[in-house]
Amino acid sequence: MQTTEKSVNKSLISLIIILIIDLVAFTCILPLFPTILEEFSKAEPKDELYSKFESSIKIFESIIGVPDLARYNNVFLGGILGSLFSLLQYVSSPIFGALSDNYGRKPLLLISAIGSLFSYYLWSVSTTFWMFVISRVVGGLSKASVTIAIAIVSDLCPNEQRGRGMSFVGIAFSIAFILGPMIGAYFSMNATRFASDTLINPPKFAMVLTVVEILAIIGLLSETLSKTEKSKSNILDSAYNYISPRSLFNFSVVQKSLDRTSLFKMKSYGFIYFLYLFLYSGLEFTLSFYTHIRFHYDGMHQGRMYFFVGILMIIIQGGYVRRIKPGKHHAMATLGLALLIPAYLVISVAYSQWLFYFGLCLYAIASGIVVPCLTTLVSQLSPEAEKGATMGIFRSLGALSRAAGPVFGSLIFWLLGPECCYALGAVLFFIPLVLLRRVQLNEQHLAKTKSQ
């Protein structure tokens, strides 16, 4: 859609405001997760679903022949819940993206927000563990705001400016990761009763924010997809392609619209993105449990940690990533992946605050670079009429990796402890780093062959 620069900037500003509100509501739970699970573990009488989890853990321990690892049980359970949420996003994200190609971005973004509002309502009335789990299920199925936001940026920004647009999405993430966890930490520090504060106040706050988000979508956001750009594909007929791992990795929905070289690059970036987020999400999810166990962090300390990470990510994305010149995103993604290796090695051996925050600094810098750059690379390859589907597939690959990553990371943490967990993660990051480098070398080889 052809739009003036003024209207593009207005639409981008409206989108970023909506996305910040959405993500603040979503991230306020992060510092509360260890506390919520700890309270459920201490509740008397115990919830039936939580009791089944504990009995299953004991059976698993006896099967693999390990001693009682009860002190890490909540880490493992947290990983399972995190993976469940992402598994549901893996199913819903590409379908939301493809539907937005057919029916427009605004109505699908509105449906996503309404679904999130319902999930926060369920959380607010949760008095048992199984009700809390149901709220996470509804939230996972509804959370498609980022997928649609990326499609909107693709609508608004031409190829040469798309990196700048994606960096604004990253900035929204960073701001949310500052405000949301700090607000969650406030609720945690001011909790006087388990049922009334730790479980009810944060979701009520999230509900209020989501109502504001819905009003902002209705009042501020204009539809960015013109009638001529809407896809004609039948969503029901191709639904399998949106949830089949094989189809997702092959980008089957859009492969007929791409030449051979572009398809190879898109599939490569998709696989690298999956490997990166598989490792990253597993280690990321255990971070709050790691600091809770090693440094005895409470909710306020967790909030300060996320505040530190968020500030650094804003500086990186706002001051550097959005200024990356076209053609340089591949090199910057490689740099980001390389930084994660020393970051996790340092965190694995950190027993002092200064050393931990040094590792956290490297982690934040890398986090601010990798995803925006990979997203830009895929977006630039996407067919114009299928941007929503392409980014939905890309986000769904991320959701699939996040569905497996937290379980893998928390299982390694549970079995081997934090030192081996983070050290092993650092070593495994060499795999996506080498693959990304191979794509660059292949591209250079093709360019050299054409010039001869």
Coordinates of C-alpha atoms in Angstrom, one line a residue:
M1 CA 0.0 0.0 0.0
Q2 CA 1.4 3.4 -1.0
T3 CA 1.3 5.7 2.0
T4 CA 2.9 9.1 2.7
E5 CA 5.8 9.3 5.1
K6 CA 3.7 11.3 7.6
S7 CA 0.9 8.6 7.7
V8 CA 3.5 5.8 7.9
N9 CA 5.1 7.4 10.9
K10 CA 1.7 8.0 12.5
S11 CA 0.7 4.4 12.0
L12 CA 4.1 3.1 13.3
I13 CA 3.7 5.3 16.5
S14 CA 0.2 4.0 17.0
L15 CA 1.3 0.4 16.5
I16 CA 4.3 0.7 18.9
I17 CA 2.1 2.2 21.6
I18 CA -0.4 -0.6 21.2
L19 CA 2.4 -3.2 21.3
I20 CA 4.0 -1.7 24.4
I21 CA 0.6 -1.9 26.2
D22 CA 0.1 -5.5 25.1
L23 CA 3.6 -6.6 26.1
V24 CA 3.6 -4.8 29.5
A25 CA 0.4 -6.7 30.4
F26 CA 2.1 -9.9 29.2
T27 CA 5.5 -9.5 31.0
C28 CA 4.3 -8.4 34.4
I29 CA 4.0 -12.1 35.3
L30 CA 7.7 -12.8 34.7
P31 CA 9.2 -12.0 38.2
L32 CA 6.1 -13.6 39.8
F33 CA 6.5 -17.1 38.2
P34 CA 8.9 -18.6 40.8
T35 CA 6.8 -17.1 43.6
I36 CA 3.5 -18.4 42.2
L37 CA 4.8 -21.9 41.7
E38 CA 6.5 -21.9 45.1
E39 CA 3.1 -20.9 46.7
F40 CA 1.3 -23.7 44.9
S41 CA 3.9 -26.1 46.2
K42 CA 3.3 -25.0 49.8
A43 CA -0.5 -24.8 49.6
E44 CA -2.5 -27.1 51.8
P45 CA -4.3 -29.0 50.7
K46 CA -2.4 -29.3 47.5
D47 CA -4.1 -28.8 44.1
E48 CA -4.8 -32.2 42.5
L49 CA -3.0 -31.3 39.2
Y50 CA 0.0 -30.0 41.1
S51 CA 0.1 -33.3 43.2
K52 CA 0.0 -35.3 40.0
F53 CA 3.0 -33.4 38.7
E54 CA 5.0 -34.1 41.9
S55 CA 4.1 -37.8 41.8
S56 CA 5.1 -38.0 38.1
I57 CA 8.5 -36.3 38.9
K58 CA 9.2 -38.9 41.5
I59 CA 8.4 -41.7 39.1
F60 CA 10.7 -40.1 36.5
E61 CA 13.5 -39.8 39.1
S62 CA 13.2 -43.5 39.9
I63 CA 13.2 -44.5 36.2
I64 CA 16.4 -42.6 35.3
G65 CA 18.0 -43.4 38.7
V66 CA 18.8 -39.9 40.0
P67 CA 18.5 -38.7 43.6
D68 CA 15.7 -36.5 44.9
L69 CA 15.9 -33.2 43.0
A70 CA 12.9 -31.5 44.8
R71 CA 14.7 -28.1 45.1
Y72 CA 14.6 -27.8 41.3
N73 CA 11.1 -29.2 40.8
N74 CA 9.5 -25.7 40.2
V75 CA 12.2 -25.0 37.6
F76 CA 11.1 -28.1 35.7
L77 CA 7.4 -27.3 36.1
G78 CA 8.0 -23.7 35.0
G79 CA 9.7 -25.0 31.9
I80 CA 6.7 -27.2 31.1
L81 CA 4.2 -24.3 31.5
G82 CA 6.4 -22.1 29.4
S83 CA 6.6 -24.7 26.7
L84 CA 2.9 -25.3 26.8
F85 CA 2.2 -21.6 26.2
S86 CA 4.6 -21.5 23.3
L87 CA 3.3 -24.8 21.8
L88 CA -0.2 -23.2 21.6
Q89 CA 1.4 -20.1 20.0
Y90 CA 3.1 -22.3 17.5
V91 CA -0.4 -23.5 16.4
S92 CA -2.1 -20.2 16.4
S93 CA 0.5 -17.7 15.2
P94 CA 0.7 -18.7 11.5
I95 CA -3.1 -19.1 11.3
F96 CA -3.6 -15.6 12.7
G97 CA -0.9 -14.2 10.3
A98 CA -2.6 -15.9 7.3
L99 CA -6.0 -14.8 8.3
S100 CA -4.7 -11.3 8.5
D101 CA -3.6 -11.6 4.9
N102 CA -7.2 -12.5 4.0
Y103 CA -9.3 -10.3 6.2
G104 CA -6.9 -7.4 7.3
R105 CA -4.6 -6.7 10.2
K106 CA -6.8 -4.7 12.4
P107 CA -9.7 -7.2 13.0
L108 CA -7.3 -10.0 13.7
L109 CA -5.2 -7.8 16.1
L110 CA -8.5 -7.0 17.9
I111 CA -9.5 -10.6 18.2
S112 CA -6.1 -11.4 19.6
A113 CA -6.4 -8.7 22.3
I114 CA -9.9 -9.9 23.3
G115 CA -8.6 -13.4 23.7
S116 CA -5.7 -12.1 25.9
L117 CA -8.3 -10.2 28.0
F118 CA -10.2 -13.4 28.6
S119 CA -7.0 -15.2 29.6
Y120 CA -6.2 -12.5 32.2
Y121 CA -9.7 -12.7 33.5
L122 CA -9.3 -16.4 34.1
W123 CA -6.0 -15.7 35.8
S124 CA -7.7 -13.2 38.1
V125 CA -10.2 -15.7 39.3
S126 CA -7.7 -18.6 39.6
T127 CA -7.7 -20.1 43.1
T128 CA -6.3 -23.4 42.0
F129 CA -3.4 -24.6 39.9
W130 CA -5.5 -26.1 37.2
M131 CA -7.4 -22.8 36.7
F132 CA -4.0 -21.0 36.4
V133 CA -3.0 -23.5 33.8
I134 CA -6.2 -23.0 31.8
S135 CA -5.6 -19.2 31.8
R136 CA -2.1 -19.9 30.3
V137 CA -3.7 -22.1 27.6
V138 CA -6.2 -19.4 26.5
G139 CA -3.4 -16.9 26.6
G140 CA -1.2 -19.1 24.4
L141 CA -3.9 -19.5 21.8
S142 CA -4.7 -15.8 21.7
K143 CA -1.2 -14.2 21.7
A144 CA -0.7 -13.2 18.1
S145 CA 0.0 -9.5 18.5
V146 CA 3.6 -9.6 17.6
T147 CA 3.0 -11.7 14.5
I148 CA 0.4 -9.2 13.3
A149 CA 2.6 -6.2 14.3
I150 CA 5.5 -7.5 12.2
A151 CA 3.1 -7.9 9.2
I152 CA 1.9 -4.3 9.7
V153 CA 5.5 -3.0 9.7
S154 CA 6.0 -5.0 6.5
D155 CA 2.9 -3.3 5.0
L156 CA 4.1 0.2 5.9
C157 CA 7.9 0.0 5.2
P158 CA 9.5 -0.7 1.9
N159 CA 12.4 -3.2 1.8
E160 CA 15.2 -0.7 2.4
Q161 CA 13.4 0.7 5.5
R162 CA 12.1 -2.5 6.9
G163 CA 15.1 -3.0 9.3
R164 CA 14.2 0.4 10.9
G165 CA 10.6 -0.7 11.3
M166 CA 11.6 -4.0 12.8
S167 CA 13.9 -2.2 15.3
F168 CA 10.9 -0.3 16.6
V169 CA 9.1 -3.6 17.3
G170 CA 12.3 -4.6 19.2
I171 CA 12.2 -1.3 21.1
A172 CA 8.6 -2.0 22.2
F173 CA 9.8 -5.4 23.5
S174 CA 12.6 -3.7 25.5
I175 CA 10.3 -1.0 27.0
A176 CA 7.8 -3.7 28.0
F177 CA 10.6 -5.8 29.6
I178 CA 11.5 -2.8 31.7
L179 CA 8.0 -1.8 32.8
G180 CA 6.2 -5.1 33.0
P181 CA 8.6 -7.0 35.3
M182 CA 9.1 -3.9 37.5
I183 CA 5.3 -3.7 37.9
G184 CA 5.2 -7.4 38.6
A185 CA 8.0 -7.0 41.1
Y186 CA 6.0 -4.2 42.9
F187 CA 3.0 -6.6 43.2
S188 CA 5.3 -9.3 44.5
M189 CA 6.9 -7.0 47.2
N190 CA 3.6 -5.7 48.4
A191 CA 1.8 -9.1 48.5
T192 CA 0.3 -9.8 51.9
R193 CA -1.9 -12.7 51.1
F194 CA -1.2 -15.4 48.4
A195 CA -4.7 -15.5 47.0
S196 CA -5.4 -11.7 46.9
D197 CA -2.1 -10.2 45.8
T198 CA 0.2 -12.6 44.1
L199 CA -2.5 -14.1 42.0
I200 CA -5.2 -11.4 41.6
N201 CA -3.7 -7.9 41.5
P202 CA -1.3 -8.5 38.5
P203 CA -4.0 -10.0 36.3
K204 CA -6.4 -7.2 37.1
F205 CA -3.7 -4.8 36.1
A206 CA -3.2 -6.7 32.9
M207 CA -6.9 -6.7 32.2
V208 CA -7.1 -2.9 32.6
L209 CA -4.1 -2.5 30.2
T210 CA -5.7 -4.8 27.6
V211 CA -9.0 -2.9 27.7
V212 CA -6.9 0.2 26.9
E213 CA -5.2 -1.7 24.1
I214 CA -8.5 -2.7 22.6
L215 CA -9.7 0.9 22.6
A216 CA -6.4 2.0 21.1
I217 CA -6.7 -0.6 18.3
I218 CA -10.2 0.7 17.5
G219 CA -9.5 4.4 17.8
L220 CA -5.8 4.8 16.7
L221 CA -4.9 2.0 14.3
S222 CA -5.8 2.2 10.6
E223 CA -6.0 -0.8 8.4
T224 CA -2.7 -1.2 6.5
L225 CA -3.6 -3.9 4.1
S226 CA -5.4 -2.7 1.0
K227 CA -8.1 -4.8 -0.7
T228 CA -5.8 -5.4 -3.7
E229 CA -3.1 -6.8 -1.5
K230 CA -5.3 -9.3 0.4
S231 CA -4.4 -12.9 -0.2
K232 CA -6.9 -15.1 -2.1
S233 CA -5.7 -18.4 -0.6
N234 CA -8.1 -20.6 1.3
I235 CA -7.0 -20.8 4.9
L236 CA -9.0 -24.0 5.7
D237 CA -7.6 -25.9 2.7
S238 CA -4.0 -25.0 3.6
A239 CA -4.3 -25.2 7.4
Y240 CA -2.0 -28.2 7.5
N241 CA 0.8 -26.1 6.1
Y242 CA 0.5 -23.7 9.0
I243 CA 1.0 -26.3 11.7
S244 CA 3.0 -29.0 10.2
P245 CA 6.7 -28.7 11.3
R246 CA 7.9 -30.0 7.9
S247 CA 5.8 -27.4 6.0
L248 CA 6.9 -24.6 8.3
F249 CA 10.6 -25.4 7.9
N250 CA 10.1 -25.6 4.1
F251 CA 7.9 -22.4 4.1
S252 CA 5.5 -24.4 1.9
V253 CA 2.8 -21.8 1.9
V254 CA 4.9 -19.2 0.1
Q255 CA 7.6 -21.3 -1.7
K256 CA 5.8 -21.1 -5.1
S257 CA 6.2 -17.3 -4.9
L258 CA 9.9 -17.4 -4.4
D259 CA 12.9 -18.2 -6.7
R260 CA 15.2 -21.0 -5.7
T261 CA 17.9 -18.8 -4.1
S262 CA 15.4 -16.8 -2.0
L263 CA 13.7 -19.9 -0.9
F264 CA 17.0 -21.5 0.2
K265 CA 17.9 -18.4 2.2
M266 CA 14.5 -18.1 3.8
K267 CA 14.6 -21.8 4.8
S268 CA 18.1 -21.4 6.2
Y269 CA 17.2 -18.3 8.2
G270 CA 14.1 -20.1 9.5
F271 CA 16.1 -23.1 10.7
I272 CA 18.8 -20.9 12.3
Y273 CA 16.1 -18.8 14.0
F274 CA 14.6 -22.1 15.4
L275 CA 17.9 -23.4 16.7
Y276 CA 18.8 -20.0 18.2
L277 CA 15.4 -19.6 20.0
F278 CA 15.4 -23.3 21.1
L279 CA 18.7 -22.7 23.1
Y280 CA 17.9 -19.1 24.0
S281 CA 14.4 -19.7 25.4
G282 CA 15.5 -22.7 27.4
L283 CA 18.2 -20.7 29.2
E284 CA 16.2 -17.5 29.3
F285 CA 13.3 -19.3 31.0
T286 CA 15.5 -20.7 33.8
L287 CA 17.2 -17.4 34.5
S288 CA 14.7 -16.2 37.1
F289 CA 14.8 -19.5 38.8
Y290 CA 18.7 -19.5 38.6
T291 CA 18.9 -16.1 40.4
H292 CA 16.2 -17.2 42.9
I293 CA 18.3 -20.2 43.8
R294 CA 21.9 -18.9 43.6
F295 CA 21.5 -15.3 44.7
H296 CA 18.2 -15.6 46.6
Y297 CA 16.5 -13.0 44.4
D298 CA 13.0 -11.9 45.4
G299 CA 10.5 -10.3 43.1
M300 CA 12.0 -6.8 43.4
H301 CA 15.5 -8.1 42.5
Q302 CA 14.1 -10.0 39.5
G303 CA 12.4 -6.7 38.4
R304 CA 15.7 -4.9 38.6
M305 CA 17.4 -7.6 36.6
Y306 CA 14.8 -7.3 33.8
F307 CA 15.0 -3.5 34.1
F308 CA 18.8 -3.7 33.5
V309 CA 18.4 -6.0 30.5
G310 CA 15.6 -3.9 29.0
I311 CA 17.5 -0.6 29.3
L312 CA 20.5 -2.1 27.5
M313 CA 18.3 -3.6 24.8
I314 CA 16.6 -0.2 24.2
I315 CA 20.0 1.5 23.9
I316 CA 21.2 -1.2 21.4
Q317 CA 18.0 -1.3 19.3
G318 CA 17.2 2.4 19.4
G319 CA 20.7 3.7 19.0
Y320 CA 22.3 1.1 16.8
V321 CA 20.1 -1.7 15.3
R322 CA 17.6 0.7 13.6
R323 CA 20.6 2.4 11.9
I324 CA 22.0 -0.8 10.5
K325 CA 22.4 -0.2 6.7
P326 CA 20.7 -2.6 4.2
G327 CA 23.0 -5.6 3.5
K328 CA 24.6 -5.5 7.0
H329 CA 21.9 -7.4 8.9
H330 CA 23.4 -10.8 8.3
A331 CA 26.8 -9.7 9.7
M332 CA 25.1 -8.2 12.8
A333 CA 23.1 -11.3 13.4
T334 CA 26.3 -13.3 13.3
L335 CA 27.9 -10.9 15.8
G336 CA 24.9 -11.3 18.2
L337 CA 25.1 -15.1 18.1
A338 CA 28.8 -14.9 18.8
L339 CA 28.3 -12.7 21.9
L340 CA 25.9 -15.2 23.5
I341 CA 28.7 -17.8 23.9
P342 CA 30.8 -15.8 26.4
A343 CA 27.6 -14.4 27.9
Y344 CA 26.4 -17.8 29.0
L345 CA 29.8 -19.1 30.0
V346 CA 30.2 -16.1 32.3
I347 CA 26.7 -16.6 33.8
S348 CA 27.4 -20.3 34.4
V349 CA 30.4 -19.5 36.7
A350 CA 29.1 -16.3 38.3
Y351 CA 28.9 -16.4 42.0
S352 CA 29.3 -12.6 42.5
Q353 CA 26.9 -9.9 41.5
W354 CA 29.3 -8.0 39.3
L355 CA 30.3 -11.0 37.3
F356 CA 26.7 -12.1 36.8
Y357 CA 25.8 -8.6 35.6
F358 CA 28.8 -8.6 33.2
G359 CA 27.4 -11.8 31.7
L360 CA 24.0 -10.3 31.7
C361 CA 25.3 -7.2 29.8
L362 CA 26.6 -9.4 27.0
Y363 CA 23.4 -11.3 27.0
A364 CA 21.3 -8.1 26.7
I365 CA 23.4 -6.8 23.8
A366 CA 23.1 -10.1 21.9
S367 CA 19.4 -10.2 22.6
G368 CA 18.9 -6.8 21.2
I369 CA 20.6 -7.7 17.9
V370 CA 19.8 -11.3 16.8
V371 CA 16.0 -11.4 16.4
P372 CA 15.5 -8.0 14.7
C373 CA 18.2 -8.8 12.2
L374 CA 16.9 -12.2 11.4
T375 CA 13.3 -10.9 11.2
T376 CA 14.5 -8.2 8.8
L377 CA 16.3 -10.7 6.6
V378 CA 13.2 -12.9 6.2
S379 CA 10.8 -10.0 5.8
Q380 CA 13.0 -8.7 2.9
L381 CA 12.6 -12.1 1.1
S382 CA 8.9 -12.3 1.6
P383 CA 6.4 -12.0 -1.3
E384 CA 4.4 -8.8 -1.0
A385 CA 1.0 -10.5 -1.0
E386 CA 2.0 -13.0 1.7
K387 CA 3.9 -11.0 4.3
G388 CA 1.4 -11.9 7.0
A389 CA 1.7 -15.6 6.3
T390 CA 5.5 -15.4 6.0
M391 CA 5.9 -13.7 9.3
G392 CA 3.3 -15.9 10.9
I393 CA 5.4 -18.9 9.8
F394 CA 8.6 -17.3 11.0
R395 CA 7.0 -16.5 14.4
S396 CA 5.5 -20.0 14.6
L397 CA 9.0 -21.5 14.1
G398 CA 10.0 -19.3 17.1
A399 CA 7.0 -20.6 19.0
L400 CA 7.8 -24.2 18.2
S401 CA 11.4 -23.7 19.4
R402 CA 10.0 -22.0 22.6
A403 CA 7.7 -24.9 23.0
A404 CA 10.6 -27.3 23.2
G405 CA 13.3 -25.0 24.6
P406 CA 12.0 -24.3 28.1
V407 CA 11.4 -28.0 28.7
F408 CA 14.9 -28.9 27.4
G409 CA 16.6 -26.1 29.4
S410 CA 14.7 -26.8 32.6
L411 CA 15.4 -30.5 32.3
I412 CA 19.1 -29.9 32.0
F413 CA 19.0 -27.5 34.9
W414 CA 17.0 -30.0 36.9
L415 CA 19.4 -32.9 36.2
L416 CA 22.8 -31.2 36.0
G417 CA 22.4 -27.9 37.9
P418 CA 22.9 -24.3 36.7
E419 CA 26.7 -24.5 35.9
C420 CA 26.4 -27.3 33.4
C421 CA 23.1 -26.0 32.0
Y422 CA 24.5 -22.6 31.0
A423 CA 27.9 -23.9 30.0
L424 CA 26.4 -26.5 27.7
G425 CA 24.1 -23.9 26.2
A426 CA 27.1 -21.7 25.4
V427 CA 28.8 -24.5 23.5
L428 CA 25.6 -25.4 21.6
F429 CA 25.3 -21.8 20.3
F430 CA 28.2 -22.6 18.0
I431 CA 25.7 -24.6 15.8
P432 CA 23.5 -21.7 14.7
L433 CA 26.5 -19.5 14.5
V434 CA 28.3 -21.8 12.0
L435 CA 25.1 -22.3 10.0
L436 CA 24.6 -18.6 9.7
R437 CA 28.2 -18.1 8.5
R438 CA 27.7 -20.9 5.9
V439 CA 24.7 -19.0 4.4
Q440 CA 26.9 -15.9 4.1
L441 CA 29.7 -17.8 2.4
N442 CA 27.2 -19.4 0.0
E443 CA 25.8 -16.0 -0.9
Q444 CA 29.3 -14.7 -1.5
H445 CA 30.1 -17.7 -3.7
L446 CA 26.9 -17.1 -5.8
A447 CA 27.7 -13.4 -6.2
K448 CA 31.2 -14.3 -7.3
T449 CA 30.0 -16.9 -9.8
K450 CA 27.5 -14.4 -11.4
S451 CA 30.2 -11.8 -11.8
Q452 CA 32.5 -14.2 -13.7

